[in-house]
Amino acid sequence: MSISDIAPAPADEDRAAPAHVAIIMDGNGRWATARGLPRAEGHRRGVEALRRAVRNAGELGIKVLTLYSFSTENWSRPEQEINDLMLLIKRFVREDLAKLHEAGVRVRIIGDREGLDPEILRLITEAEALTRDNDKLTLVVAFNYGGRQEIVGAARAIAAEAAAGRLDPASIDATTIEAHLQTTGLPDPDLVIRTSGEQRLSNFLLWQSAYAEFVVLPIYWPDFDRAALEEAIEEFHRRERRFGGLTARARA
Ligand code: FPP
């Protein structure tokens, strides 16, 4: 028996990039601290890594890239750090929107919009409206996002429809829930990447990641580059996705 009997090389068609890659961008602060720099510098370099990730995702044929940019829990950070992050997010939309549009990127924002800074709300709305017909790559930015909050929102909307007599509670199934999530219409993530070595989902895409492959990289987000993305995709291809069933080989 040779090694290829145990782990046969996947056929070429199996090497296609996963359709939906979602990333928990972690470690900006530690990247900066390790270099004696302010945390804000880590976030600034984090935005550069984000730009690279979008470009590389498009070049590798990924159709949906979801990035966790600010969680509902991040509001507990010091006010100065929150202000720095908000400035970076505004600057990113102002400086990059035209380029993203030109490159055929559709921008979609998920998360709670209630109580957001009006300028951020305006930029988000503008980005979505300008790019809505693009189809090269969908860039989903999770901003003020929490997976549990998203599911609570879906439950409330479904309950309201049932209470109004428009929906039979007995007919509620996974499709009903999916139709009420903010990601409705998008495929589930195939691959979830987290940088900085932490092995947690941190309230990210809880429903949608049910069968995603989870790859943790031991590097901080500002160091995330093309090679890191390719490494995560290679690891994804080494996994056998079973979706709760048996693999073709185990069934044979
Ligand atoms: C994690 O590092 C990263 C974040 C909290 C947010 C990621 C934000 C950006 C890359 C910049 C702004 C976003 C956009 C959409 C332009 P951390 O601070 O948790 O690092 P640590 O765990 O080392 O402290």
mmCIF file of C-alpha atoms and ligand atoms in Angstrom:
data_model
loop_
_atom_site.group_PDB
_atom_site.id
_atom_site.type_symbol
_atom_site.label_atom_id
_atom_site.label_comp_id
_atom_site.label_asym_id
_atom_site.label_seq_id
_atom_site.Cartn_x
_atom_site.Cartn_y
_atom_site.Cartn_z
ATOM 1 C CA MET A 1 0.000 0.000 0.000
ATOM 2 C CA SER A 2 1.371 3.412 -0.887
ATOM 3 C CA ILE A 3 0.566 6.782 0.645
ATOM 4 C CA SER A 4 -1.644 7.573 -2.349
ATOM 5 C CA ASP A 5 -3.983 4.692 -1.389
ATOM 6 C CA ILE A 6 -4.608 6.349 1.959
ATOM 7 C CA ALA A 7 -4.815 9.931 0.705
ATOM 8 C CA PRO A 8 -5.305 9.883 -3.070
ATOM 9 C CA ALA A 9 -4.541 13.186 -4.749
ATOM 10 C CA PRO A 10 -7.807 14.980 -5.498
ATOM 11 C CA ALA A 11 -8.762 15.247 -9.173
ATOM 12 C CA ASP A 12 -8.153 18.636 -10.798
ATOM 13 C CA GLU A 13 -11.811 19.606 -10.745
ATOM 14 C CA ASP A 14 -11.769 19.147 -6.949
ATOM 15 C CA ARG A 15 -9.016 21.767 -6.674
ATOM 16 C CA ALA A 16 -11.297 24.668 -7.540
ATOM 17 C CA ALA A 17 -11.321 27.413 -4.924
ATOM 18 C CA PRO A 18 -14.122 27.113 -2.363
ATOM 19 C CA ALA A 19 -17.065 29.274 -3.418
ATOM 20 C CA HIS A 20 -17.440 31.047 -0.082
ATOM 21 C CA VAL A 21 -14.539 31.830 2.240
ATOM 22 C CA ALA A 22 -15.218 33.612 5.536
ATOM 23 C CA ILE A 23 -12.436 35.100 7.652
ATOM 24 C CA ILE A 24 -12.148 36.083 11.306
ATOM 25 C CA MET A 25 -9.418 38.728 11.054
ATOM 26 C CA ASP A 26 -7.712 38.403 14.435
ATOM 27 C CA GLY A 27 -4.454 39.604 15.935
ATOM 28 C CA ASN A 28 -4.051 43.235 14.830
ATOM 29 C CA GLY A 29 -3.409 44.335 18.414
ATOM 30 C CA ARG A 30 -0.883 41.586 19.152
ATOM 31 C CA TRP A 31 0.899 42.228 15.844
ATOM 32 C CA ALA A 32 1.409 45.865 16.910
ATOM 33 C CA THR A 33 2.303 45.133 20.539
ATOM 34 C CA ALA A 34 4.931 42.592 19.449
ATOM 35 C CA ARG A 35 6.609 45.413 17.517
ATOM 36 C CA GLY A 36 6.252 48.074 20.204
ATOM 37 C CA LEU A 37 3.706 49.932 18.041
ATOM 38 C CA PRO A 38 0.307 51.349 19.033
ATOM 39 C CA ARG A 39 -2.683 49.030 18.449
ATOM 40 C CA ALA A 40 -4.033 51.564 15.927
ATOM 41 C CA GLU A 41 -1.045 50.791 13.705
ATOM 42 C CA GLY A 42 -2.009 47.108 13.837
ATOM 43 C CA HIS A 43 -5.508 47.978 12.626
ATOM 44 C CA ARG A 44 -4.086 50.204 9.877
ATOM 45 C CA ARG A 45 -1.919 47.327 8.659
ATOM 46 C CA GLY A 46 -4.995 45.118 9.054
ATOM 47 C CA VAL A 47 -6.769 47.190 6.421
ATOM 48 C CA GLU A 48 -3.854 46.597 4.037
ATOM 49 C CA ALA A 49 -4.184 42.851 4.639
ATOM 50 C CA LEU A 50 -7.910 43.186 3.968
ATOM 51 C CA ARG A 51 -7.245 44.856 0.602
ATOM 52 C CA ARG A 52 -4.838 42.037 -0.302
ATOM 53 C CA ALA A 53 -7.387 39.419 0.751
ATOM 54 C CA VAL A 54 -10.069 40.906 -1.528
ATOM 55 C CA ARG A 55 -7.690 41.066 -4.498
ATOM 56 C CA ASN A 56 -6.390 37.535 -3.962
ATOM 57 C CA ALA A 57 -9.869 36.085 -3.412
ATOM 58 C CA GLY A 58 -10.974 37.504 -6.773
ATOM 59 C CA GLU A 59 -7.865 36.187 -8.531
ATOM 60 C CA LEU A 60 -8.285 32.723 -7.030
ATOM 61 C CA GLY A 61 -11.901 32.465 -8.216
ATOM 62 C CA ILE A 62 -13.581 32.703 -4.807
ATOM 63 C CA LYS A 63 -17.134 33.993 -5.372
ATOM 64 C CA VAL A 64 -18.003 35.197 -1.853
ATOM 65 C CA LEU A 65 -15.579 36.570 0.741
ATOM 66 C CA THR A 66 -16.996 37.402 4.157
ATOM 67 C CA LEU A 67 -14.858 39.395 6.598
ATOM 68 C CA TYR A 68 -15.591 39.864 10.306
ATOM 69 C CA SER A 69 -14.686 43.521 10.752
ATOM 70 C CA PHE A 70 -16.468 44.534 13.964
ATOM 71 C CA SER A 71 -18.531 42.410 16.308
ATOM 72 C CA THR A 72 -21.374 43.486 18.576
ATOM 73 C CA GLU A 73 -18.987 42.673 21.461
ATOM 74 C CA ASN A 74 -16.230 45.007 20.146
ATOM 75 C CA TRP A 75 -18.075 48.054 21.573
ATOM 76 C CA SER A 76 -16.595 47.131 24.968
ATOM 77 C CA ARG A 77 -13.117 48.174 23.760
ATOM 78 C CA PRO A 78 -11.631 51.525 24.860
ATOM 79 C CA GLU A 79 -13.335 54.498 23.203
ATOM 80 C CA GLN A 80 -10.130 55.590 21.464
ATOM 81 C CA GLU A 81 -9.710 52.190 19.803
ATOM 82 C CA ILE A 82 -13.341 52.166 18.656
ATOM 83 C CA ASN A 83 -12.851 55.634 17.161
ATOM 84 C CA ASP A 84 -9.698 54.453 15.363
ATOM 85 C CA LEU A 85 -11.559 51.465 13.904
ATOM 86 C CA MET A 86 -14.521 53.605 12.797
ATOM 87 C CA LEU A 87 -12.167 56.061 11.082
ATOM 88 C CA LEU A 88 -10.451 53.217 9.241
ATOM 89 C CA ILE A 89 -13.753 51.747 8.106
ATOM 90 C CA LYS A 90 -14.976 55.135 6.807
ATOM 91 C CA ARG A 91 -11.671 55.766 5.070
ATOM 92 C CA PHE A 92 -11.726 52.298 3.506
ATOM 93 C CA VAL A 93 -15.149 52.872 1.925
ATOM 94 C CA ARG A 94 -14.265 56.413 0.786
ATOM 95 C CA GLU A 95 -10.917 55.422 -0.730
ATOM 96 C CA ASP A 96 -11.657 51.957 -2.082
ATOM 97 C CA LEU A 97 -15.284 51.930 -3.185
ATOM 98 C CA ALA A 98 -14.642 53.165 -6.736
ATOM 99 C CA LYS A 99 -11.849 50.597 -7.208
ATOM 100 C CA LEU A 100 -13.977 47.776 -5.841
ATOM 101 C CA HIS A 101 -16.800 48.751 -8.188
ATOM 102 C CA GLU A 102 -14.451 48.869 -11.165
ATOM 103 C CA ALA A 103 -13.176 45.398 -10.291
ATOM 104 C CA GLY A 104 -16.734 44.006 -10.319
ATOM 105 C CA VAL A 105 -17.022 43.551 -6.566
ATOM 106 C CA ARG A 106 -20.455 43.587 -5.007
ATOM 107 C CA VAL A 107 -20.391 44.921 -1.440
ATOM 108 C CA ARG A 108 -22.881 43.675 1.099
ATOM 109 C CA ILE A 109 -22.921 44.579 4.787
ATOM 110 C CA ILE A 110 -24.393 42.325 7.467
ATOM 111 C CA GLY A 111 -24.949 43.321 11.089
ATOM 112 C CA ASP A 112 -27.173 45.555 13.145
ATOM 113 C CA ARG A 113 -27.605 49.032 11.620
ATOM 114 C CA GLU A 114 -29.567 50.470 14.510
ATOM 115 C CA GLY A 115 -27.805 53.341 16.262
ATOM 116 C CA LEU A 116 -24.833 53.411 13.874
ATOM 117 C CA ASP A 117 -22.934 56.645 13.203
ATOM 118 C CA PRO A 118 -24.987 58.335 10.436
ATOM 119 C CA GLU A 119 -21.892 58.803 8.257
ATOM 120 C CA ILE A 120 -21.084 55.078 8.410
ATOM 121 C CA LEU A 121 -24.714 54.268 7.617
ATOM 122 C CA ARG A 122 -24.588 56.598 4.605
ATOM 123 C CA LEU A 123 -21.348 55.048 3.319
ATOM 124 C CA ILE A 124 -22.678 51.503 3.764
ATOM 125 C CA THR A 125 -25.874 52.320 1.885
ATOM 126 C CA GLU A 126 -23.907 54.016 -0.900
ATOM 127 C CA ALA A 127 -21.493 51.067 -1.237
ATOM 128 C CA GLU A 128 -24.325 48.553 -1.499
ATOM 129 C CA ALA A 129 -26.347 50.642 -3.953
ATOM 130 C CA LEU A 130 -23.404 51.395 -6.269
ATOM 131 C CA THR A 131 -22.211 47.791 -6.491
ATOM 132 C CA ARG A 132 -25.476 45.857 -6.372
ATOM 133 C CA ASP A 133 -25.283 44.540 -9.963
ATOM 134 C CA ASN A 134 -21.631 43.406 -9.803
ATOM 135 C CA ASP A 135 -20.946 39.680 -9.880
ATOM 136 C CA LYS A 136 -17.204 38.962 -10.010
ATOM 137 C CA LEU A 137 -16.902 38.680 -6.234
ATOM 138 C CA THR A 138 -19.310 39.405 -3.401
ATOM 139 C CA LEU A 139 -17.551 41.047 -0.471
ATOM 140 C CA VAL A 140 -19.631 40.626 2.659
ATOM 141 C CA VAL A 141 -18.488 42.823 5.522
ATOM 142 C CA ALA A 142 -19.798 41.767 8.924
ATOM 143 C CA PHE A 143 -19.991 45.049 10.797
ATOM 144 C CA ASN A 144 -21.642 45.444 14.213
ATOM 145 C CA TYR A 145 -22.453 41.793 13.617
ATOM 146 C CA GLY A 146 -23.289 38.971 16.015
ATOM 147 C CA GLY A 147 -24.452 35.510 14.948
ATOM 148 C CA ARG A 148 -26.820 35.053 17.889
ATOM 149 C CA GLN A 149 -28.338 38.499 17.359
ATOM 150 C CA GLU A 150 -28.862 37.623 13.684
ATOM 151 C CA ILE A 151 -30.718 34.412 14.619
ATOM 152 C CA VAL A 152 -32.796 36.319 17.214
ATOM 153 C CA GLY A 153 -33.753 38.815 14.484
ATOM 154 C CA ALA A 154 -34.833 35.985 12.188
ATOM 155 C CA ALA A 155 -36.870 34.364 14.994
ATOM 156 C CA ARG A 156 -38.636 37.661 15.709
ATOM 157 C CA ALA A 157 -39.498 38.246 12.045
ATOM 158 C CA ILE A 158 -40.811 34.691 11.652
ATOM 159 C CA ALA A 159 -42.849 34.941 14.881
ATOM 160 C CA ALA A 160 -44.373 38.220 13.675
ATOM 161 C CA GLU A 161 -45.440 36.591 10.397
ATOM 162 C CA ALA A 162 -46.949 33.658 12.284
ATOM 163 C CA ALA A 163 -48.770 35.988 14.703
ATOM 164 C CA ALA A 164 -50.190 37.927 11.745
ATOM 165 C CA GLY A 165 -51.522 34.660 10.325
ATOM 166 C CA ARG A 166 -49.276 34.781 7.259
ATOM 167 C CA LEU A 167 -47.235 31.729 8.230
ATOM 168 C CA ASP A 168 -48.171 28.336 9.654
ATOM 169 C CA PRO A 169 -45.710 27.558 12.525
ATOM 170 C CA ALA A 170 -45.752 23.895 11.470
ATOM 171 C CA SER A 171 -44.287 24.876 8.097
ATOM 172 C CA ILE A 172 -41.163 26.513 9.611
ATOM 173 C CA ASP A 173 -37.998 24.685 8.540
ATOM 174 C CA ALA A 174 -34.329 25.467 7.886
ATOM 175 C CA THR A 175 -35.245 27.202 4.611
ATOM 176 C CA THR A 176 -37.593 29.560 6.487
ATOM 177 C CA ILE A 177 -34.803 30.497 8.920
ATOM 178 C CA GLU A 178 -32.298 31.002 6.081
ATOM 179 C CA ALA A 179 -34.724 33.269 4.244
ATOM 180 C CA HIS A 180 -34.786 35.546 7.297
ATOM 181 C CA LEU A 181 -31.037 35.708 7.961
ATOM 182 C CA GLN A 182 -29.046 38.686 6.693
ATOM 183 C CA THR A 183 -27.065 36.347 4.458
ATOM 184 C CA THR A 184 -30.156 35.226 2.572
ATOM 185 C CA GLY A 185 -29.330 34.350 -1.018
ATOM 186 C CA LEU A 186 -25.641 33.665 -0.302
ATOM 187 C CA PRO A 187 -24.183 30.149 -0.214
ATOM 188 C CA ASP A 188 -23.034 28.909 3.210
ATOM 189 C CA PRO A 189 -19.289 29.353 3.834
ATOM 190 C CA ASP A 190 -17.253 26.324 2.747
ATOM 191 C CA LEU A 191 -14.183 27.481 4.607
ATOM 192 C CA VAL A 192 -13.860 29.642 7.727
ATOM 193 C CA ILE A 193 -10.346 30.930 8.412
ATOM 194 C CA ARG A 194 -9.217 32.460 11.696
ATOM 195 C CA THR A 195 -5.842 34.070 12.106
ATOM 196 C CA SER A 196 -3.781 34.452 15.317
ATOM 197 C CA GLY A 197 -4.112 30.832 16.429
ATOM 198 C CA GLU A 198 -7.317 31.282 18.454
ATOM 199 C CA GLN A 199 -9.717 28.365 17.992
ATOM 200 C CA ARG A 200 -13.090 30.050 18.480
ATOM 201 C CA LEU A 201 -15.995 31.119 16.278
ATOM 202 C CA SER A 202 -16.638 34.241 18.414
ATOM 203 C CA ASN A 203 -20.307 34.576 17.406
ATOM 204 C CA PHE A 204 -19.470 34.590 13.673
ATOM 205 C CA LEU A 205 -21.918 33.091 11.148
ATOM 206 C CA LEU A 206 -23.187 30.564 13.703
ATOM 207 C CA TRP A 207 -26.014 29.161 11.586
ATOM 208 C CA GLN A 208 -24.227 29.404 8.248
ATOM 209 C CA SER A 209 -21.011 27.674 9.395
ATOM 210 C CA ALA A 210 -22.738 24.435 10.409
ATOM 211 C CA TYR A 211 -20.727 22.398 7.878
ATOM 212 C CA ALA A 212 -17.858 24.763 7.097
ATOM 213 C CA GLU A 213 -14.268 23.561 7.376
ATOM 214 C CA PHE A 214 -12.481 25.575 10.045
ATOM 215 C CA VAL A 215 -8.813 26.434 9.441
ATOM 216 C CA VAL A 216 -6.810 28.288 12.091
ATOM 217 C CA LEU A 217 -3.605 29.975 10.951
ATOM 218 C CA PRO A 218 -0.787 30.769 13.412
ATOM 219 C CA ILE A 219 -0.162 34.255 12.007
ATOM 220 C CA TYR A 220 -1.565 37.653 12.967
ATOM 221 C CA TRP A 221 -4.017 39.272 10.548
ATOM 222 C CA PRO A 222 -1.647 42.034 9.256
ATOM 223 C CA ASP A 223 0.655 39.246 7.988
ATOM 224 C CA PHE A 224 -2.137 37.502 6.045
ATOM 225 C CA ASP A 225 -1.019 37.322 2.412
ATOM 226 C CA ARG A 226 -1.584 35.321 -0.767
ATOM 227 C CA ALA A 227 0.514 32.390 0.517
ATOM 228 C CA ALA A 228 -1.552 32.209 3.723
ATOM 229 C CA LEU A 229 -4.816 32.179 1.772
ATOM 230 C CA GLU A 230 -3.487 29.480 -0.541
ATOM 231 C CA GLU A 231 -2.292 27.445 2.435
ATOM 232 C CA ALA A 232 -5.759 27.583 4.019
ATOM 233 C CA ILE A 233 -7.346 26.522 0.713
ATOM 234 C CA GLU A 234 -4.907 23.616 0.418
ATOM 235 C CA GLU A 235 -5.817 22.519 3.930
ATOM 236 C CA PHE A 236 -9.495 22.777 2.922
ATOM 237 C CA HIS A 237 -8.829 20.426 -0.001
ATOM 238 C CA ARG A 238 -7.153 17.899 2.288
ATOM 239 C CA ARG A 239 -10.319 17.681 4.399
ATOM 240 C CA GLU A 240 -13.107 15.286 3.489
ATOM 241 C CA ARG A 241 -16.404 17.033 3.719
ATOM 242 C CA ARG A 242 -19.153 14.680 4.846
ATOM 243 C CA PHE A 243 -22.047 16.999 5.799
ATOM 244 C CA GLY A 244 -22.969 14.453 8.491
ATOM 245 C CA GLY A 245 -23.039 11.512 6.059
ATOM 246 C CA LEU A 246 -20.423 9.056 4.857
ATOM 247 C CA THR A 247 -17.740 9.700 2.285
ATOM 248 C CA ALA A 248 -17.904 7.991 -1.081
ATOM 249 C CA ARG A 249 -14.932 5.848 0.004
ATOM 250 C CA ALA A 250 -16.483 4.801 3.311
ATOM 251 C CA ARG A 251 -19.717 3.860 1.516
ATOM 252 C CA ALA A 252 -17.910 1.763 -1.104
HETATM 253 C C1 FPP B 1 -8.768 41.863 15.345
HETATM 254 O O1 FPP B 1 -7.626 42.325 15.938
HETATM 255 C C2 FPP B 1 -9.389 42.736 14.374
HETATM 256 C C3 FPP B 1 -10.476 43.562 14.583
HETATM 257 C C4 FPP B 1 -11.119 43.836 15.873
HETATM 258 C C5 FPP B 1 -11.122 44.239 13.501
HETATM 259 C C6 FPP B 1 -10.563 44.059 12.118
HETATM 260 C C7 FPP B 1 -10.536 45.376 11.516
HETATM 261 C C8 FPP B 1 -9.808 45.770 10.466
HETATM 262 C C9 FPP B 1 -8.952 44.832 9.683
HETATM 263 C C10 FPP B 1 -9.801 47.179 10.069
HETATM 264 C C11 FPP B 1 -11.076 47.852 9.717
HETATM 265 C C12 FPP B 1 -12.081 47.137 8.892
HETATM 266 C C13 FPP B 1 -12.525 47.465 7.622
HETATM 267 C C14 FPP B 1 -13.763 46.811 7.057
HETATM 268 C C15 FPP B 1 -11.833 48.448 6.769
HETATM 269 P P1 FPP B 1 -7.632 42.508 17.499
HETATM 270 O O2 FPP B 1 -7.681 43.960 17.816
HETATM 271 O O3 FPP B 1 -8.732 41.696 18.112
HETATM 272 O O4 FPP B 1 -6.238 41.914 17.856
HETATM 273 P P2 FPP B 1 -5.778 41.264 19.251
HETATM 274 O O5 FPP B 1 -6.658 40.063 19.481
HETATM 275 O O6 FPP B 1 -4.364 40.910 18.991
HETATM 276 O O7 FPP B 1 -5.963 42.324 20.287
#
